[in-house]
mmCIF file of C-alpha atoms in Angstrom:
data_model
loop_
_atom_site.group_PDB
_atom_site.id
_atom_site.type_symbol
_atom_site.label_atom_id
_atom_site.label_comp_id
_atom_site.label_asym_id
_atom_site.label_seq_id
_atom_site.Cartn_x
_atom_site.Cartn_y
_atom_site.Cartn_z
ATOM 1 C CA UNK A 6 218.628 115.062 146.749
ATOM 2 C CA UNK A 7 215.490 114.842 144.430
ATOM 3 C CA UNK A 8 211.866 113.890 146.095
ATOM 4 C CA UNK A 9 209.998 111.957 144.747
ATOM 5 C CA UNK A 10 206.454 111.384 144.680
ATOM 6 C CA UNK A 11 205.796 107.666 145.862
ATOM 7 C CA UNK A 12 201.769 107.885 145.790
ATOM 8 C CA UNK A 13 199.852 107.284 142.777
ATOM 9 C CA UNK A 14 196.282 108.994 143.163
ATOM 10 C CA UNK A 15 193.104 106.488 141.130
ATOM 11 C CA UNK A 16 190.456 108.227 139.654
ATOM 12 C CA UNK A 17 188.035 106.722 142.880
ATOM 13 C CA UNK A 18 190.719 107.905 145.515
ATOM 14 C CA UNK A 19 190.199 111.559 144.114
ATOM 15 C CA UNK A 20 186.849 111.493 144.435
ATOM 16 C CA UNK A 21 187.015 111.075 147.631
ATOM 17 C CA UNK A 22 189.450 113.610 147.892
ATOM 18 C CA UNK A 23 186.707 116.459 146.453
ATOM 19 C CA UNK A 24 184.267 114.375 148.929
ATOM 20 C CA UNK A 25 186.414 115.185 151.892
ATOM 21 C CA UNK A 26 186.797 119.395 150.714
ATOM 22 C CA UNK A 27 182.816 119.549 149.976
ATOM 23 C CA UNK A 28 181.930 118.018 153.270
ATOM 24 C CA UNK A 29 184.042 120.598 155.047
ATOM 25 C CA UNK A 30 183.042 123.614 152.569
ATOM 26 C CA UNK A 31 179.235 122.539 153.915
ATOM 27 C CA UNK A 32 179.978 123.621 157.442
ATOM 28 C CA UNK A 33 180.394 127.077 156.182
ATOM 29 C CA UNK A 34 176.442 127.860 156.291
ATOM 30 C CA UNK A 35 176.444 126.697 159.523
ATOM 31 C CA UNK A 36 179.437 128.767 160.733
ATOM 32 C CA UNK A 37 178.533 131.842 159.735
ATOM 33 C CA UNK A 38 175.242 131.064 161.561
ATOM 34 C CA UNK A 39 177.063 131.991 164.163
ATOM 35 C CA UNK A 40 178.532 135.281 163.531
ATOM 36 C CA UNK A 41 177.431 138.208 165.937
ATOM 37 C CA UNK A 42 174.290 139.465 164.608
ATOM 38 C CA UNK A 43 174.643 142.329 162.258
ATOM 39 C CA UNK A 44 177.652 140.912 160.434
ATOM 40 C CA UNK A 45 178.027 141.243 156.542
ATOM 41 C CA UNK A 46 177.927 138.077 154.506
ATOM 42 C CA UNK A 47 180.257 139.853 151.877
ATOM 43 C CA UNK A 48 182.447 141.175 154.842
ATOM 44 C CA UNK A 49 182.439 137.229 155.741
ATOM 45 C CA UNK A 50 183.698 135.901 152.635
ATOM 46 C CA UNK A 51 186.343 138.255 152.127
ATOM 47 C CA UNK A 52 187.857 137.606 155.229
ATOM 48 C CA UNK A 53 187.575 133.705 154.880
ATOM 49 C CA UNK A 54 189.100 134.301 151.915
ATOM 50 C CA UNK A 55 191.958 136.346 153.845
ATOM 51 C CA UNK A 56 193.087 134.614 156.022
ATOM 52 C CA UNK A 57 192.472 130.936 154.300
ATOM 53 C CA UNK A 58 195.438 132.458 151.911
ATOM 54 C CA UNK A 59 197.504 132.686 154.670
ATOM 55 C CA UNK A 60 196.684 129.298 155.764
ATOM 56 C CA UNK A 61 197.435 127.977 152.317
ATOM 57 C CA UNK A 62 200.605 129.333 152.511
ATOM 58 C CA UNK A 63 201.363 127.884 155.464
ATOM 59 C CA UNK A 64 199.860 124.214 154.255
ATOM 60 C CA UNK A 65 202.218 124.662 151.335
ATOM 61 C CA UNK A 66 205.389 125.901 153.028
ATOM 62 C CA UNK A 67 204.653 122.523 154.938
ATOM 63 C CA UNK A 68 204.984 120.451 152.215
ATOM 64 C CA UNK A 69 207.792 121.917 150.584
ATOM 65 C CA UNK A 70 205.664 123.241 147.860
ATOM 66 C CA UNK A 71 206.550 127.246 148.108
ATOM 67 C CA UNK A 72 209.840 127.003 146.076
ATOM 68 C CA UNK A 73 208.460 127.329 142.661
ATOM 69 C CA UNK A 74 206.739 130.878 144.015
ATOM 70 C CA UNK A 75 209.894 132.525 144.499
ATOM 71 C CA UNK A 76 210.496 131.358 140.283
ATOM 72 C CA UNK A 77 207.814 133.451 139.496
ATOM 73 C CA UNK A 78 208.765 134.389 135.819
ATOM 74 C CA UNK A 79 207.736 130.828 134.890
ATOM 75 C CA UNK A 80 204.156 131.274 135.739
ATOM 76 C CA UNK A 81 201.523 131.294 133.613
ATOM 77 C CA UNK A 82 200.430 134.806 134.419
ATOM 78 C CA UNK A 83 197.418 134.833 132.167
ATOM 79 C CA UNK A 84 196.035 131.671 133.264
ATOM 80 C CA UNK A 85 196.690 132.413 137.210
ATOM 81 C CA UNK A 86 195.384 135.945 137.310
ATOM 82 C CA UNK A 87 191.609 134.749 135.449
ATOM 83 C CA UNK A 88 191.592 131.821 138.523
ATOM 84 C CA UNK A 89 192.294 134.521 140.912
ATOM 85 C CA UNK A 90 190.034 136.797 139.814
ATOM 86 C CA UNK A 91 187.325 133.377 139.350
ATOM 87 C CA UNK A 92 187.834 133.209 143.327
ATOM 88 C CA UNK A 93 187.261 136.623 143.574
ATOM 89 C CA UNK A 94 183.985 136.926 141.342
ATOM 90 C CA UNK A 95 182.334 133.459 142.760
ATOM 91 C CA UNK A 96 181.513 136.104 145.974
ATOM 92 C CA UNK A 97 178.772 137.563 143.576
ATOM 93 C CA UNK A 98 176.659 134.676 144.749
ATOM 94 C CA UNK A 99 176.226 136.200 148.287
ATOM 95 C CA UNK A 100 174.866 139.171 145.916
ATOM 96 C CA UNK A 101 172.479 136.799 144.387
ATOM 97 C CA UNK A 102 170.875 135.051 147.135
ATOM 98 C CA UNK A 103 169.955 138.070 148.460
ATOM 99 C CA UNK A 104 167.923 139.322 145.825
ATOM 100 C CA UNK A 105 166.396 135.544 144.940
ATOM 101 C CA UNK A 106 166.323 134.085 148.855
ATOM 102 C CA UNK A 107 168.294 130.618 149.338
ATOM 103 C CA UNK A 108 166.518 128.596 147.512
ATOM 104 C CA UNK A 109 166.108 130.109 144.202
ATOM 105 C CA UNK A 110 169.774 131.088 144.702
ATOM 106 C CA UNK A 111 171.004 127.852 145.979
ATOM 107 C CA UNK A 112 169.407 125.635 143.446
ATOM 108 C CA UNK A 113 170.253 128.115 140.318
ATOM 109 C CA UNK A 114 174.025 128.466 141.446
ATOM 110 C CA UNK A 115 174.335 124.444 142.783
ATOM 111 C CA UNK A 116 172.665 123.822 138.537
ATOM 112 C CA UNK A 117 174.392 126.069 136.998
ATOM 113 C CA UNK A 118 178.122 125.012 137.898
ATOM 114 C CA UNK A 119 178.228 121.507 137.306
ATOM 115 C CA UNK A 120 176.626 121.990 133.613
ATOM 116 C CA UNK A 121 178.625 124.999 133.182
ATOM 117 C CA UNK A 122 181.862 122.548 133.804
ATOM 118 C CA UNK A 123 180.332 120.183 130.932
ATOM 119 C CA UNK A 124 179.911 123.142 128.520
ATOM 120 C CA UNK A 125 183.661 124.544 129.169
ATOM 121 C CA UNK A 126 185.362 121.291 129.023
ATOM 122 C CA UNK A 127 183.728 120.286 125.446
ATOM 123 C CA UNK A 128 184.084 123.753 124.252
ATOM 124 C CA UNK A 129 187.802 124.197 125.418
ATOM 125 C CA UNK A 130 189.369 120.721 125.363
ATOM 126 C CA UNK A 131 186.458 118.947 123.110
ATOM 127 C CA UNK A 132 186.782 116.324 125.916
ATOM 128 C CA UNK A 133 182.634 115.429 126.167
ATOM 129 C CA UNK A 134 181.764 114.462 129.736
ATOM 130 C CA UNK A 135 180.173 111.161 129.250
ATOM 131 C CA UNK A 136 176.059 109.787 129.753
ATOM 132 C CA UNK A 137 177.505 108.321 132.718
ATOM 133 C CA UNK A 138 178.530 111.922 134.461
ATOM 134 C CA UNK A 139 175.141 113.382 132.856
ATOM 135 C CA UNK A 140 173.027 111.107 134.309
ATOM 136 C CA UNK A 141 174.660 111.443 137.949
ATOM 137 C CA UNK A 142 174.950 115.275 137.752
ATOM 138 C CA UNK A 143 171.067 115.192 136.643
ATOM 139 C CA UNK A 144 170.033 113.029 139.801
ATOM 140 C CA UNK A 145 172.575 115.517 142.375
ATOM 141 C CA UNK A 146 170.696 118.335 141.112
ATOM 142 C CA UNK A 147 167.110 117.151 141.331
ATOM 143 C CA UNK A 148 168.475 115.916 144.678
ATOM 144 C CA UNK A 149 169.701 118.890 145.753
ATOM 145 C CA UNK A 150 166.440 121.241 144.703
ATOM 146 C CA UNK A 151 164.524 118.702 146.419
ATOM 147 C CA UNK A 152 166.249 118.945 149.704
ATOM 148 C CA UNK A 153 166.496 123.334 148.856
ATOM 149 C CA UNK A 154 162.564 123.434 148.494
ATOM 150 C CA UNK A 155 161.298 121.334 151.178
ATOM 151 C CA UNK A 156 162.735 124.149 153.560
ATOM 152 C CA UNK A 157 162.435 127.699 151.940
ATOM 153 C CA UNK A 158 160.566 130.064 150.470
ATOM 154 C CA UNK A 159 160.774 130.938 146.801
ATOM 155 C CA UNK A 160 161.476 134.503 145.273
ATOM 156 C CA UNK A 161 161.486 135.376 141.558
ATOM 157 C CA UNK A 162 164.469 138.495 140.953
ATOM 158 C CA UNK A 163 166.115 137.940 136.960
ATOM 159 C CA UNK A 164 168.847 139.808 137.909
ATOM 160 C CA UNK A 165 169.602 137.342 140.884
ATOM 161 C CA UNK A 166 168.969 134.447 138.909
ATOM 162 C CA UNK A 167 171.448 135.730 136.494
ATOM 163 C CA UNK A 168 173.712 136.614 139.050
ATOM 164 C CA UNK A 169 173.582 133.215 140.598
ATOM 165 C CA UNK A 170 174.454 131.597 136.826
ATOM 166 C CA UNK A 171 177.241 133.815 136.723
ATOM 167 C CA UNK A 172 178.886 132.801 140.258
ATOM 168 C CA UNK A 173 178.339 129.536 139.066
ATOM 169 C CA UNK A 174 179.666 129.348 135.263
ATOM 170 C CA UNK A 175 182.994 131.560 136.911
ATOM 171 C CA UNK A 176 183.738 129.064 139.569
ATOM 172 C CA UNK A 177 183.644 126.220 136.924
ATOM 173 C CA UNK A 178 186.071 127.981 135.113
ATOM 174 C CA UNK A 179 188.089 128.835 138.147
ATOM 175 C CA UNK A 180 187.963 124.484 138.387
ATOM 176 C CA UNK A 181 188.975 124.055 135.073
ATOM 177 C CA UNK A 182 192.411 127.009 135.178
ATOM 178 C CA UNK A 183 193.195 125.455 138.530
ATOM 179 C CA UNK A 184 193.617 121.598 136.508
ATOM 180 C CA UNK A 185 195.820 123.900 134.125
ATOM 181 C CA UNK A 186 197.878 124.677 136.476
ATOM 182 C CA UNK A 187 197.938 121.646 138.341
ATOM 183 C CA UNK A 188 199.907 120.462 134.891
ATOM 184 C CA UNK A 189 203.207 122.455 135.947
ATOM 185 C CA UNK A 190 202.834 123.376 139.572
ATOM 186 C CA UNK A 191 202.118 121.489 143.196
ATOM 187 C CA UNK A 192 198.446 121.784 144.215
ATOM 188 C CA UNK A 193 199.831 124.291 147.260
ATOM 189 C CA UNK A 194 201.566 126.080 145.026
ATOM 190 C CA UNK A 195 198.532 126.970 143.495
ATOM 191 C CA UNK A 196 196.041 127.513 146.119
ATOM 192 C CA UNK A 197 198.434 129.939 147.734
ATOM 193 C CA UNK A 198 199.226 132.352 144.878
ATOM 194 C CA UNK A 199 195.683 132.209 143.275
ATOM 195 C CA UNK A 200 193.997 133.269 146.666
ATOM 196 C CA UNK A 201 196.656 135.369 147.466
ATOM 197 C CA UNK A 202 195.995 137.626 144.135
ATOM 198 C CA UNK A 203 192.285 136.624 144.502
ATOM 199 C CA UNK A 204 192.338 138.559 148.296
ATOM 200 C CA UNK A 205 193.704 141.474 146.382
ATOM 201 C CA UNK A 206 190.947 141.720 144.219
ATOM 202 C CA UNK A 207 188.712 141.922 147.398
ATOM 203 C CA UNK A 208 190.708 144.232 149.405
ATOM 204 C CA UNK A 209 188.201 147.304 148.886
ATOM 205 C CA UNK A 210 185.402 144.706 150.876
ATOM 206 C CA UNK A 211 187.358 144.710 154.016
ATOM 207 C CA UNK A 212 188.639 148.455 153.759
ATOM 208 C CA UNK A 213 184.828 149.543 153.113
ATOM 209 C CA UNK A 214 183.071 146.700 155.414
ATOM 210 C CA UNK A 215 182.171 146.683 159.336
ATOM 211 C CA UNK A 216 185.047 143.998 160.747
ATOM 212 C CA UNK A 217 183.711 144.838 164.148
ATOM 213 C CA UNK A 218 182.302 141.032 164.478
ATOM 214 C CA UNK A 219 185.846 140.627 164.404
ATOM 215 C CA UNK A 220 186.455 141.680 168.201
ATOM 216 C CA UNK A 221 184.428 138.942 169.604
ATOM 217 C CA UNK A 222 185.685 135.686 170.706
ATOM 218 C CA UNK A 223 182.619 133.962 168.859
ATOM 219 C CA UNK A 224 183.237 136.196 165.262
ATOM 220 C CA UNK A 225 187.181 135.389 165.652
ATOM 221 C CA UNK A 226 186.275 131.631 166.253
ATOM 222 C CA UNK A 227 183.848 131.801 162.943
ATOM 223 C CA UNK A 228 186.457 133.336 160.567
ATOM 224 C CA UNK A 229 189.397 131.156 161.972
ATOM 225 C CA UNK A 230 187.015 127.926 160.836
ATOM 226 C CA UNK A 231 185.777 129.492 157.391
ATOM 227 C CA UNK A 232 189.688 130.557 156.862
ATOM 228 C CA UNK A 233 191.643 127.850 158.140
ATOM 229 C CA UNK A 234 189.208 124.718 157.700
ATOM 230 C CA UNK A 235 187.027 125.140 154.581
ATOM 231 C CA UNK A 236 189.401 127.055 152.782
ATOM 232 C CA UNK A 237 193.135 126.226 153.843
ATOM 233 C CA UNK A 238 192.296 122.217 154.384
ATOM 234 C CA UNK A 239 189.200 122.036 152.326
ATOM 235 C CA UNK A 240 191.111 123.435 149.134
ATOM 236 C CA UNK A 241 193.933 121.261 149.595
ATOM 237 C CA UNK A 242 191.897 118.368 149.644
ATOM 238 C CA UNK A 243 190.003 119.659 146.606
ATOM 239 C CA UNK A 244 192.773 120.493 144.574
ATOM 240 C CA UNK A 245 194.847 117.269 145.527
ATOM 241 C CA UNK A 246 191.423 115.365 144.195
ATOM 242 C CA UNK A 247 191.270 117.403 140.997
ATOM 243 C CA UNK A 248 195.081 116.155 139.530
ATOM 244 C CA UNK A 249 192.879 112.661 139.320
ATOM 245 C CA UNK A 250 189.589 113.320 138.078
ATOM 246 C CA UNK A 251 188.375 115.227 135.214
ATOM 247 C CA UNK A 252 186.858 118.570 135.812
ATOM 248 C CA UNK A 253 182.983 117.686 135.457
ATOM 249 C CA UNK A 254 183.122 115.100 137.700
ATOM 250 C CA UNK A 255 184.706 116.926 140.339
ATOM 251 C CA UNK A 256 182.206 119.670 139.772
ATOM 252 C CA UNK A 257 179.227 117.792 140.049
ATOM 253 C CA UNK A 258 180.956 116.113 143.611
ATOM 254 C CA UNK A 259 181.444 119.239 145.185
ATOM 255 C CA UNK A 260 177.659 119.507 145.535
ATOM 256 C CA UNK A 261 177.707 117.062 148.137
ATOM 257 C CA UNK A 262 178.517 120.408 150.109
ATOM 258 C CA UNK A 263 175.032 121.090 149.998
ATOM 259 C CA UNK A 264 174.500 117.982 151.327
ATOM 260 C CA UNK A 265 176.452 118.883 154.505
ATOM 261 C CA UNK A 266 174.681 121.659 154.608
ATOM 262 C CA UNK A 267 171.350 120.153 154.806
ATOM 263 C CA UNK A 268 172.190 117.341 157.555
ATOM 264 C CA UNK A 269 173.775 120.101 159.613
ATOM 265 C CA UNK A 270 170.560 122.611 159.315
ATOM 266 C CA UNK A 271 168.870 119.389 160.805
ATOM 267 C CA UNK A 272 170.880 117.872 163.603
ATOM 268 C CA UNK A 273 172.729 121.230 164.608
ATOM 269 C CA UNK A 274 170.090 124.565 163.792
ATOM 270 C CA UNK A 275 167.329 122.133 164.581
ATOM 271 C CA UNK A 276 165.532 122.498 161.224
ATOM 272 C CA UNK A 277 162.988 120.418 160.308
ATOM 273 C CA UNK A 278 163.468 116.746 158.629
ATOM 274 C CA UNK A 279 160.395 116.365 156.146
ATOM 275 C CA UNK A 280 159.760 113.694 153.767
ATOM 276 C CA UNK A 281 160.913 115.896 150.724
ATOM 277 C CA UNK A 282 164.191 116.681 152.444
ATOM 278 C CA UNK A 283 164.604 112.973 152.737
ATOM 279 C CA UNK A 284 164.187 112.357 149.129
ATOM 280 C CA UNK A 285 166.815 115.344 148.156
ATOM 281 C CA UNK A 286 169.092 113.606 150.913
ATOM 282 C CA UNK A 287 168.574 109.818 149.357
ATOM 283 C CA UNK A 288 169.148 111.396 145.098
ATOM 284 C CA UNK A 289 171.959 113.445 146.185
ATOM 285 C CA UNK A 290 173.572 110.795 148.056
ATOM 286 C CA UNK A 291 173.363 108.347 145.377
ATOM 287 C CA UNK A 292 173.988 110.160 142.786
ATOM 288 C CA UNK A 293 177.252 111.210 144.389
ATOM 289 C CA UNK A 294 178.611 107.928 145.342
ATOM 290 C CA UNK A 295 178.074 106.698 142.116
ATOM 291 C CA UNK A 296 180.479 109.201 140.703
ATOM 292 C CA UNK A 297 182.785 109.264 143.547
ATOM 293 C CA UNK A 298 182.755 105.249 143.300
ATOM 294 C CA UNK A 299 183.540 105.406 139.032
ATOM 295 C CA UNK A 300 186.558 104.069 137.666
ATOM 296 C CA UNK A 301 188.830 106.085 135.197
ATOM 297 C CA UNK A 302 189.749 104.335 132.152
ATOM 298 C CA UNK A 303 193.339 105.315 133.186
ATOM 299 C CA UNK A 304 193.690 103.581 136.603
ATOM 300 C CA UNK A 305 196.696 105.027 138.100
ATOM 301 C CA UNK A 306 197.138 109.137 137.984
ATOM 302 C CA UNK A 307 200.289 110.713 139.080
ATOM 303 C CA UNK A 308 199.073 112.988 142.514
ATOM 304 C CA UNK A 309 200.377 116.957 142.226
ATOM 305 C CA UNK A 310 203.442 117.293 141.172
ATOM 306 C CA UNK A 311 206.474 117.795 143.718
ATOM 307 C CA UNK A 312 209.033 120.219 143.153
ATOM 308 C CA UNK A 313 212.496 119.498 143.976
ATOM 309 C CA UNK A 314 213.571 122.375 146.181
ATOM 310 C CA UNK A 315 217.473 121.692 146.002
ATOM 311 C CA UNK A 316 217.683 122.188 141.785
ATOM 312 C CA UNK A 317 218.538 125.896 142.052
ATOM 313 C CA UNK A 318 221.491 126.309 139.812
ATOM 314 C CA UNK A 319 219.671 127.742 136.424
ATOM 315 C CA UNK A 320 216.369 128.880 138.337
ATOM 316 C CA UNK A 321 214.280 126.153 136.765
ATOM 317 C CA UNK A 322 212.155 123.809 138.348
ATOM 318 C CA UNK A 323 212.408 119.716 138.242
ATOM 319 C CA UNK A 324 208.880 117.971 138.661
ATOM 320 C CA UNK A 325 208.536 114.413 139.741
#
């Protein structure tokens, strides 16, 4: 017997969806606050990384999802191996905030991704963005350097800066392979072999790092929320959001992760609320819900498709 899908995911509903992943994704600042002192941001990330492909798989296995793994011939091998190593490469922004500080880093990787999307998506598809999604990603950014600068210092390093673009131009093309693939696979599916092969790329990290944060009840609590929470559910959510809404858009939304970020520096590391920070808050905000709020000129999307795990006979796969 054949499953079908029954929900039909609007252009507004995933929105919210990439809403939902950013907020979670904001927390990660704040977790790895939290790490035992001495821990390696790199060292970090690559475990995140780890074990949020095991929770992936486990997210996926739960919704029936893993089937079309096991058919791995049909693949798009090309395609999944540039989104894995994307994933992989995006860590060269831990690279670049250290040689810029946050907020050079921050605001140059935050900038660069969103107009990065807009560049890729005309260039590729010749699908042009829209004023509308100009106009909002303009206000997000100003929002988000506004809220960036009222609380850190500012460092000058070109290499940084360009290593900052680079994170942020490969994890817009990591956004755009992932819609590829969305096309012909279920969004768990996805997340779990592209992180999978992405971990692989990463492997040498852990093999080379210090994991000793690791045998502390406080570093095992850290990497269980970066792995299992803004990676396992926060990637679901994102890629569940991203079958509905075109690739820009969803781009420019993810920065209300920054947003988190901000409110939690305030209300949980105590950081300082000034009148700048306000301002970032108040542009980002809006500038966000108006995108998150926009209606697609096709109202009704189909959500991820869902394979049917009983056609087995020829080794194809039947999408719903």
């Amino acid at each position: 017997m054949r499953r079908k899908a029954k929900n039909r995911l609007t252009h507004a509903g995933g929105g919210w969806f990439i809403l939902a992943a950013a907020v979670l994704w904001g927390t990660t600042g704040t977790a790895q606050a939290f790490t035992p002192e001495g821990t390696q941001p790199m060292t970090v990330g690559t475990m995140r990384l780890a074990i949020g492909a095991i929770a992936l798989a486990f997210l996926a296995a739960y919704r029936g999802e893993l089937n079309s793994v096991r058919h791995w011939r049909s693949w798009p091998v090309a395609t999944t191996l540039i989104a894995a190593a994307g994933i992989a490469a995006s860590q060269i922004f831990f690279a670049a905030v250290a040689r810029t500080g946050v907020a050079v880093g921050t605001i140059v990787g935050i900038g660069s991704t969103p107009i990065a999307a807009g560049i890729l998506v005309f260039l590729i598809r010749r699908d042009r963005p829209g004023r509308r999604w100009m106009a909002t990603t303009a206000l997000a950014i100003l929002g988000c350097a506004t809220l960036i600068l009222a609380s850190d210092s500012i460092r000058t390093d070109l290499l940084g800066i360009f290593l900052a673009v680079a994170a942020g131009t490969i994890y817009a093309l990591y956004a755009m392979l992932s819609k590829d693939l969305l096309n012909t696979k279920p969004a768990g599916a996805v997340l779990t072999v592209t992180f999978s092969v992405g971990v692989l790329f990463l492997l040498p990290i852990l093999f080379a790092g210090d994991l000793s944060w690791l045998r502390e009840p406080r570093g095992i609590a850290v990497a269980m929320h970066l792995g299992v929470v803004t990676v396992g559910v926060g990637y679901l959510l994102f890629t569940i959001g991203l079958s509905a809404v075109p690739v820009a858009t969803a781009v420019t939304l993810t920065l209300a992760e920054h947003l988190t970020a901000g409110l939690l520096g305030i209300f949980v590391l105590g950081e300082k609320l000034t009148a700048p920070a306000v301002v970032g808050i108040a542009l980002l905000l809006v500038g966000l819900l108006i995108l998150a709020t926009q209606r697609s000129q096709t109202p009704n999307i189909k959500s991820p498709p869902i394979v049917d795990t009983t056609a087995e006979t020829d080794g194809s796969i039947t999408y719903h």
